[in-house]
PDB file of C-alpha atoms in Angstrom:
ATOM      1  CA  MET A   1     354.809   3.318 176.722  1.00 55.00           C
ATOM      2  CA  LEU A   2     352.621   1.454 174.221  1.00 52.00           C
ATOM      3  CA  ILE A   3     349.451   2.808 175.834  1.00 49.00           C
ATOM      4  CA  VAL A   4     350.768   6.384 175.716  1.00 48.00           C
ATOM      5  CA  VAL A   5     351.633   6.041 172.024  1.00 50.00           C
ATOM      6  CA  LEU A   6     348.224   4.530 171.257  1.00 54.00           C
ATOM      7  CA  GLY A   7     346.459   7.269 173.191  1.00 54.00           C
ATOM      8  CA  ARG A   8     348.299   9.985 171.270  1.00 59.00           C
ATOM      9  CA  LEU A   9     347.603   8.214 167.971  1.00 58.00           C
ATOM     10  CA  LYS A  10     343.904   7.973 168.827  1.00 57.00           C
ATOM     11  CA  ASP A  11     343.764  11.679 169.713  1.00 59.00           C
ATOM     12  CA  ARG A  12     345.498  12.595 166.453  1.00 65.00           C
ATOM     13  CA  ILE A  13     343.103  10.445 164.422  1.00 61.00           C
ATOM     14  CA  GLU A  14     340.124  12.071 166.138  1.00 63.00           C
ATOM     15  CA  ARG A  15     341.500  15.552 165.413  1.00 67.00           C
ATOM     16  CA  ILE A  16     342.005  14.645 161.753  1.00 63.00           C
ATOM     17  CA  GLY A  17     338.452  13.287 161.614  1.00 60.00           C
ATOM     18  CA  ARG A  18     337.026  16.494 163.034  1.00 63.00           C
ATOM     19  CA  ARG A  19     339.024  18.626 160.600  1.00 67.00           C
ATOM     20  CA  LEU A  20     337.918  16.535 157.610  1.00 62.00           C
ATOM     21  CA  LEU A  21     334.323  16.673 158.776  1.00 60.00           C
ATOM     22  CA  GLU A  22     334.353  20.422 159.276  1.00 60.00           C
ATOM     23  CA  GLY A  23     336.317  20.898 156.034  1.00 60.00           C
ATOM     24  CA  GLY A  24     333.555  19.542 153.823  1.00 61.00           C
ATOM     25  CA  LEU A  25     333.270  15.815 154.480  1.00 65.00           C
ATOM     26  CA  VAL A  26     330.063  16.466 156.403  1.00 62.00           C
ATOM     27  CA  ARG A  27     328.373  17.471 153.139  1.00 65.00           C
ATOM     28  CA  VAL A  28     328.812  14.023 151.573  1.00 64.00           C
ATOM     29  CA  MET A  29     328.170  11.944 154.699  1.00 71.00           C
ATOM     30  CA  PRO A  30     324.643  10.894 155.716  1.00 70.00           C
ATOM     31  CA  ARG A  31     323.056  13.177 158.276  1.00 74.00           C
ATOM     32  CA  ASN A  32     321.655  10.209 160.180  1.00 82.00           C
ATOM     33  CA  PRO A  33     324.490   8.985 162.437  1.00 84.00           C
ATOM     34  CA  ASN A  34     322.715   5.649 162.956  1.00 89.00           C
ATOM     35  CA  ALA A  35     323.265   4.874 159.271  1.00 88.00           C
ATOM     36  CA  LEU A  36     327.018   5.080 159.851  1.00 88.00           C
ATOM     37  CA  THR A  37     326.770   2.953 162.992  1.00 91.00           C
ATOM     38  CA  VAL A  38     324.965   0.162 161.137  1.00 93.00           C
ATOM     39  CA  SER A  39     327.272   0.530 158.123  1.00 93.00           C
ATOM     40  CA  SER A  40     330.275  -0.031 160.398  1.00 93.00           C
ATOM     41  CA  LEU A  41     328.965  -3.491 161.280  1.00 95.00           C
ATOM     42  CA  VAL A  42     327.925  -4.334 157.724  1.00 96.00           C
ATOM     43  CA  ILE A  43     331.393  -3.414 156.426  1.00 96.00           C
ATOM     44  CA  ALA A  44     333.135  -5.590 159.038  1.00 96.00           C
ATOM     45  CA  LEU A  45     330.872  -8.635 158.571  1.00 96.00           C
ATOM     46  CA  PRO A  46     332.613 -10.241 155.567  1.00 97.00           C
ATOM     47  CA  THR A  47     336.139  -9.936 156.973  1.00 97.00           C
ATOM     48  CA  PRO A  48     336.299 -13.335 158.733  1.00 97.00           C
ATOM     49  CA  TYR A  49     335.471 -15.052 155.441  1.00 97.00           C
ATOM     50  CA  LEU A  50     338.101 -12.981 153.653  1.00 97.00           C
ATOM     51  CA  VAL A  51     340.749 -13.922 156.202  1.00 96.00           C
ATOM     52  CA  TRP A  52     339.673 -17.575 156.043  1.00 95.00           C
ATOM     53  CA  THR A  53     340.544 -17.658 152.315  1.00 94.00           C
ATOM     54  CA  HIS A  54     344.186 -16.956 153.248  1.00 91.00           C
ATOM     55  CA  HIS A  55     344.883 -14.840 150.165  1.00 94.00           C
ATOM     56  CA  TYR A  56     347.224 -11.877 150.390  1.00 95.00           C
ATOM     57  CA  TRP A  57     344.798  -9.394 148.856  1.00 95.00           C
ATOM     58  CA  ALA A  58     342.026 -10.706 151.087  1.00 96.00           C
ATOM     59  CA  TYR A  59     344.156  -9.688 154.072  1.00 96.00           C
ATOM     60  CA  VAL A  60     344.710  -6.259 152.524  1.00 96.00           C
ATOM     61  CA  LEU A  61     340.958  -5.884 151.914  1.00 97.00           C
ATOM     62  CA  THR A  62     340.245  -6.985 155.492  1.00 97.00           C
ATOM     63  CA  PHE A  63     342.602  -4.314 156.800  1.00 96.00           C
ATOM     64  CA  ALA A  64     340.915  -1.680 154.623  1.00 96.00           C
ATOM     65  CA  LEU A  65     337.389  -2.734 155.646  1.00 97.00           C
ATOM     66  CA  LEU A  66     338.197  -2.712 159.358  1.00 96.00           C
ATOM     67  CA  MET A  67     339.817   0.694 158.994  1.00 92.00           C
ATOM     68  CA  ILE A  68     336.695   2.023 157.244  1.00 92.00           C
ATOM     69  CA  ALA A  69     334.469   0.432 159.905  1.00 93.00           C
ATOM     70  CA  GLY A  70     336.556   2.131 162.593  1.00 89.00           C
ATOM     71  CA  ALA A  71     336.356   5.463 160.765  1.00 86.00           C
ATOM     72  CA  PHE A  72     332.568   5.185 160.508  1.00 86.00           C
ATOM     73  CA  ASP A  73     332.376   4.410 164.222  1.00 84.00           C
ATOM     74  CA  MET A  74     334.353   7.563 164.952  1.00 81.00           C
ATOM     75  CA  LEU A  75     332.369   9.728 162.532  1.00 81.00           C
ATOM     76  CA  ASP A  76     328.910   8.680 163.729  1.00 82.00           C
ATOM     77  CA  GLY A  77     329.415  10.460 167.044  1.00 79.00           C
ATOM     78  CA  LEU A  78     330.956  13.515 165.391  1.00 78.00           C
ATOM     79  CA  ILE A  79     328.083  13.776 162.914  1.00 81.00           C
ATOM     80  CA  ALA A  80     325.498  13.288 165.660  1.00 79.00           C
ATOM     81  CA  ARG A  81     326.969  16.232 167.559  1.00 78.00           C
ATOM     82  CA  TYR A  82     327.496  18.340 164.418  1.00 75.00           C
ATOM     83  CA  TRP A  83     323.863  18.069 163.312  1.00 75.00           C
ATOM     84  CA  GLY A  84     322.455  18.000 166.821  1.00 77.00           C
ATOM     85  CA  ARG A  85     321.118  14.463 166.385  1.00 80.00           C
ATOM     86  CA  VAL A  86     322.454  12.886 169.567  1.00 82.00           C
ATOM     87  CA  SER A  87     319.826  10.425 170.806  1.00 86.00           C
ATOM     88  CA  ARG A  88     319.364   7.551 173.223  1.00 86.00           C
ATOM     89  CA  LEU A  89     318.698   5.226 170.275  1.00 89.00           C
ATOM     90  CA  GLY A  90     321.962   6.275 168.681  1.00 87.00           C
ATOM     91  CA  ALA A  91     323.871   5.707 171.914  1.00 86.00           C
ATOM     92  CA  PHE A  92     322.294   2.258 172.285  1.00 90.00           C
ATOM     93  CA  LEU A  93     323.031   1.215 168.702  1.00 90.00           C
ATOM     94  CA  ASP A  94     326.588   2.526 168.880  1.00 89.00           C
ATOM     95  CA  SER A  95     327.514   0.692 172.071  1.00 87.00           C
ATOM     96  CA  THR A  96     325.706  -2.503 171.038  1.00 91.00           C
ATOM     97  CA  LEU A  97     326.919  -2.853 167.448  1.00 93.00           C
ATOM     98  CA  ASP A  98     330.454  -1.937 168.514  1.00 92.00           C
ATOM     99  CA  ARG A  99     330.553  -5.184 170.478  1.00 93.00           C
ATOM    100  CA  TYR A 100     329.822  -7.162 167.312  1.00 95.00           C
ATOM    101  CA  VAL A 101     332.540  -5.336 165.392  1.00 95.00           C
ATOM    102  CA  ASP A 102     334.998  -5.959 168.252  1.00 94.00           C
ATOM    103  CA  PHE A 103     334.208  -9.689 168.169  1.00 95.00           C
ATOM    104  CA  ILE A 104     334.560  -9.866 164.381  1.00 96.00           C
ATOM    105  CA  ALA A 105     337.955  -8.115 164.497  1.00 96.00           C
ATOM    106  CA  LEU A 106     339.206 -10.523 167.166  1.00 96.00           C
ATOM    107  CA  ILE A 107     338.011 -13.489 165.110  1.00 96.00           C
ATOM    108  CA  ASP A 108     340.015 -12.079 162.193  1.00 96.00           C
ATOM    109  CA  LEU A 109     343.165 -12.124 164.324  1.00 95.00           C
ATOM    110  CA  TRP A 110     342.488 -15.648 165.518  1.00 96.00           C
ATOM    111  CA  LEU A 111     341.979 -16.916 161.952  1.00 95.00           C
ATOM    112  CA  ILE A 112     345.396 -15.542 161.050  1.00 94.00           C
ATOM    113  CA  SER A 113     347.038 -17.306 164.017  1.00 91.00           C
ATOM    114  CA  ASP A 114     347.832 -21.021 164.263  1.00 84.00           C
ATOM    115  CA  GLN A 115     344.359 -21.597 165.751  1.00 85.00           C
ATOM    116  CA  ASP A 116     345.759 -23.988 168.355  1.00 90.00           C
ATOM    117  CA  LEU A 117     344.391 -24.433 171.868  1.00 93.00           C
ATOM    118  CA  LEU A 118     346.451 -21.597 173.335  1.00 94.00           C
ATOM    119  CA  SER A 119     345.244 -19.218 170.615  1.00 94.00           C
ATOM    120  CA  ILE A 120     341.647 -20.201 171.368  1.00 95.00           C
ATOM    121  CA  ILE A 121     342.193 -19.477 175.074  1.00 96.00           C
ATOM    122  CA  LEU A 122     343.720 -16.084 174.253  1.00 96.00           C
ATOM    123  CA  LEU A 123     340.820 -15.311 171.912  1.00 96.00           C
ATOM    124  CA  LEU A 124     338.295 -16.124 174.634  1.00 96.00           C
ATOM    125  CA  LEU A 125     340.193 -14.012 177.179  1.00 97.00           C
ATOM    126  CA  ALA A 126     340.404 -11.104 174.726  1.00 96.00           C
ATOM    127  CA  VAL A 127     336.673 -11.346 174.016  1.00 96.00           C
ATOM    128  CA  LEU A 128     335.934 -11.530 177.748  1.00 96.00           C
ATOM    129  CA  GLY A 129     338.169  -8.551 178.480  1.00 95.00           C
ATOM    130  CA  SER A 130     336.631  -6.475 175.704  1.00 94.00           C
ATOM    131  CA  LEU A 131     333.097  -7.230 176.865  1.00 93.00           C
ATOM    132  CA  MET A 132     333.892  -6.619 180.540  1.00 93.00           C
ATOM    133  CA  THR A 133     335.649  -3.334 179.736  1.00 91.00           C
ATOM    134  CA  SER A 134     332.491  -2.101 178.038  1.00 89.00           C
ATOM    135  CA  TYR A 135     330.131  -3.656 180.583  1.00 90.00           C
ATOM    136  CA  THR A 136     331.870  -2.127 183.602  1.00 90.00           C
ATOM    137  CA  ARG A 137     331.739   1.300 181.985  1.00 89.00           C
ATOM    138  CA  ALA A 138     328.051   0.925 181.117  1.00 87.00           C
ATOM    139  CA  ARG A 139     327.116  -0.206 184.620  1.00 88.00           C
ATOM    140  CA  ALA A 140     329.220   2.477 186.294  1.00 87.00           C
ATOM    141  CA  GLU A 141     327.759   5.234 184.123  1.00 85.00           C
ATOM    142  CA  ALA A 142     324.258   3.905 184.850  1.00 84.00           C
ATOM    143  CA  LEU A 143     325.125   4.543 188.511  1.00 85.00           C
ATOM    144  CA  GLY A 144     326.101   8.113 187.688  1.00 83.00           C
ATOM    145  CA  MET A 145     329.866   7.671 187.531  1.00 84.00           C
ATOM    146  CA  LYS A 146     332.100   9.064 184.788  1.00 81.00           C
ATOM    147  CA  MET A 147     334.297   6.342 183.284  1.00 76.00           C
ATOM    148  CA  MET A 148     335.670   8.011 180.162  1.00 74.00           C
ATOM    149  CA  GLY A 149     339.437   7.506 180.114  1.00 74.00           C
ATOM    150  CA  VAL A 150     339.474   5.127 183.099  1.00 76.00           C
ATOM    151  CA  GLY A 151     341.677   2.114 182.390  1.00 77.00           C
ATOM    152  CA  LEU A 152     344.506   1.310 180.031  1.00 78.00           C
ATOM    153  CA  LEU A 153     342.660   0.356 176.859  1.00 82.00           C
ATOM    154  CA  GLU A 154     339.573   2.063 175.437  1.00 84.00           C
ATOM    155  CA  ARG A 155     337.810   0.583 172.414  1.00 83.00           C
ATOM    156  CA  GLU A 156     339.624   2.872 169.976  1.00 85.00           C
ATOM    157  CA  GLU A 157     343.021   1.684 171.221  1.00 87.00           C
ATOM    158  CA  ARG A 158     341.906  -1.946 170.870  1.00 90.00           C
ATOM    159  CA  LEU A 159     340.987  -1.414 167.242  1.00 90.00           C
ATOM    160  CA  ILE A 160     344.256   0.419 166.567  1.00 90.00           C
ATOM    161  CA  ILE A 161     346.197  -2.552 168.001  1.00 93.00           C
ATOM    162  CA  ILE A 162     344.253  -4.971 165.786  1.00 95.00           C
ATOM    163  CA  LEU A 163     344.884  -2.841 162.704  1.00 94.00           C
ATOM    164  CA  LEU A 164     348.594  -2.555 163.523  1.00 94.00           C
ATOM    165  CA  ILE A 165     348.859  -6.323 163.989  1.00 95.00           C
ATOM    166  CA  LEU A 166     347.097  -6.913 160.666  1.00 96.00           C
ATOM    167  CA  LEU A 167     349.412  -4.451 158.946  1.00 95.00           C
ATOM    168  CA  ILE A 168     352.519  -6.117 160.394  1.00 96.00           C
ATOM    169  CA  PHE A 169     351.186  -9.505 159.288  1.00 96.00           C
ATOM    170  CA  ILE A 170     350.499  -8.223 155.763  1.00 96.00           C
ATOM    171  CA  ILE A 171     354.055  -6.876 155.540  1.00 95.00           C
ATOM    172  CA  THR A 172     355.876  -9.832 157.126  1.00 95.00           C
ATOM    173  CA  GLY A 173     353.556 -12.805 156.540  1.00 92.00           C
ATOM    174  CA  LEU A 174     354.393 -14.070 160.034  1.00 92.00           C
ATOM    175  CA  GLU A 175     351.416 -15.746 161.726  1.00 90.00           C
ATOM    176  CA  ILE A 176     353.097 -15.399 165.116  1.00 94.00           C
ATOM    177  CA  VAL A 177     352.295 -11.661 165.161  1.00 95.00           C
ATOM    178  CA  ALA A 178     348.569 -12.523 165.351  1.00 95.00           C
ATOM    179  CA  PHE A 179     349.276 -14.747 168.360  1.00 95.00           C
ATOM    180  CA  TYR A 180     351.115 -11.948 170.138  1.00 94.00           C
ATOM    181  CA  GLY A 181     348.344  -9.542 169.173  1.00 95.00           C
ATOM    182  CA  LEU A 182     345.804 -11.802 170.873  1.00 96.00           C
ATOM    183  CA  LEU A 183     348.109 -12.096 173.886  1.00 96.00           C
ATOM    184  CA  ILE A 184     348.441  -8.310 174.214  1.00 94.00           C
ATOM    185  CA  LEU A 185     344.686  -7.825 173.903  1.00 96.00           C
ATOM    186  CA  ALA A 186     343.884 -10.671 176.306  1.00 96.00           C
ATOM    187  CA  VAL A 187     346.089  -9.132 178.976  1.00 95.00           C
ATOM    188  CA  LEU A 188     345.387  -5.427 178.507  1.00 94.00           C
ATOM    189  CA  THR A 189     341.612  -5.681 178.110  1.00 94.00           C
ATOM    190  CA  ASN A 190     341.265  -7.646 181.323  1.00 95.00           C
ATOM    191  CA  VAL A 191     343.643  -5.308 183.150  1.00 93.00           C
ATOM    192  CA  THR A 192     341.421  -2.432 181.980  1.00 93.00           C
ATOM    193  CA  ALA A 193     338.275  -4.194 183.213  1.00 92.00           C
ATOM    194  CA  VAL A 194     339.882  -4.854 186.612  1.00 93.00           C
ATOM    195  CA  GLU A 195     341.016  -1.216 186.835  1.00 91.00           C
ATOM    196  CA  ARG A 196     337.453  -0.075 186.257  1.00 91.00           C
ATOM    197  CA  ILE A 197     336.059  -2.539 188.783  1.00 91.00           C
ATOM    198  CA  ILE A 198     338.525  -1.278 191.407  1.00 91.00           C
ATOM    199  CA  THR A 199     337.667   2.353 190.569  1.00 88.00           C
ATOM    200  CA  VAL A 200     333.947   1.702 190.991  1.00 89.00           C
ATOM    201  CA  VAL A 201     334.372  -0.299 194.220  1.00 89.00           C
ATOM    202  CA  ARG A 202     336.538   2.436 195.760  1.00 88.00           C
ATOM    203  CA  SER A 203     334.105   5.162 194.704  1.00 84.00           C
ATOM    204  CA  LEU A 204     330.969   3.399 195.890  1.00 84.00           C
ATOM    205  CA  GLY A 205     332.660   2.077 199.020  1.00 77.00           C
ATOM    206  CA  SER A 206     333.589   5.589 200.129  1.00 68.00           C
ATOM    207  CA  SER A 207     330.181   7.096 199.387  1.00 60.00           C
TER     208      SER A 207
END
């Protein structure tokens, strides 16, 4: 149920992004999509420090920065296609810098949690699952397989979960929500990676 809701939310956000872009936003955005890709990372970079200060408005600013970073990550692909500037360099930068932003966002969640041993283990599992989800897709697509939509949790859904957890924490002030956020991500990202591994093994094994 959660995955279905997240998928629909992601689709709605993407539709809104396309409408805004086509409605005039494209005129004020840089034409070079790589600039947005790099900006996404730069915007996310200070968030662990902000969270570490443990001030309410620092949490609010962290939420806003991660949301902007996520929006830039969505818009870079749309702008690349709109202006016909899709390139191998852009694809490389997008997939590579996204991994850094993913790691930073997970660190933000961990800094909000109790930071005990169990939280560290969940953080490591969530990082592993996120990396393996992306790695399995990259390797499968290098072998000529289509992996878009395979598995429970794409990157966009992961970021939506993190933003929702941050928002709940900002509203409630309960650190336990960050722990459960890490738990959800640790489980679902690794389930996604395993799903993709099984899909590839079945496909290649029958060919």
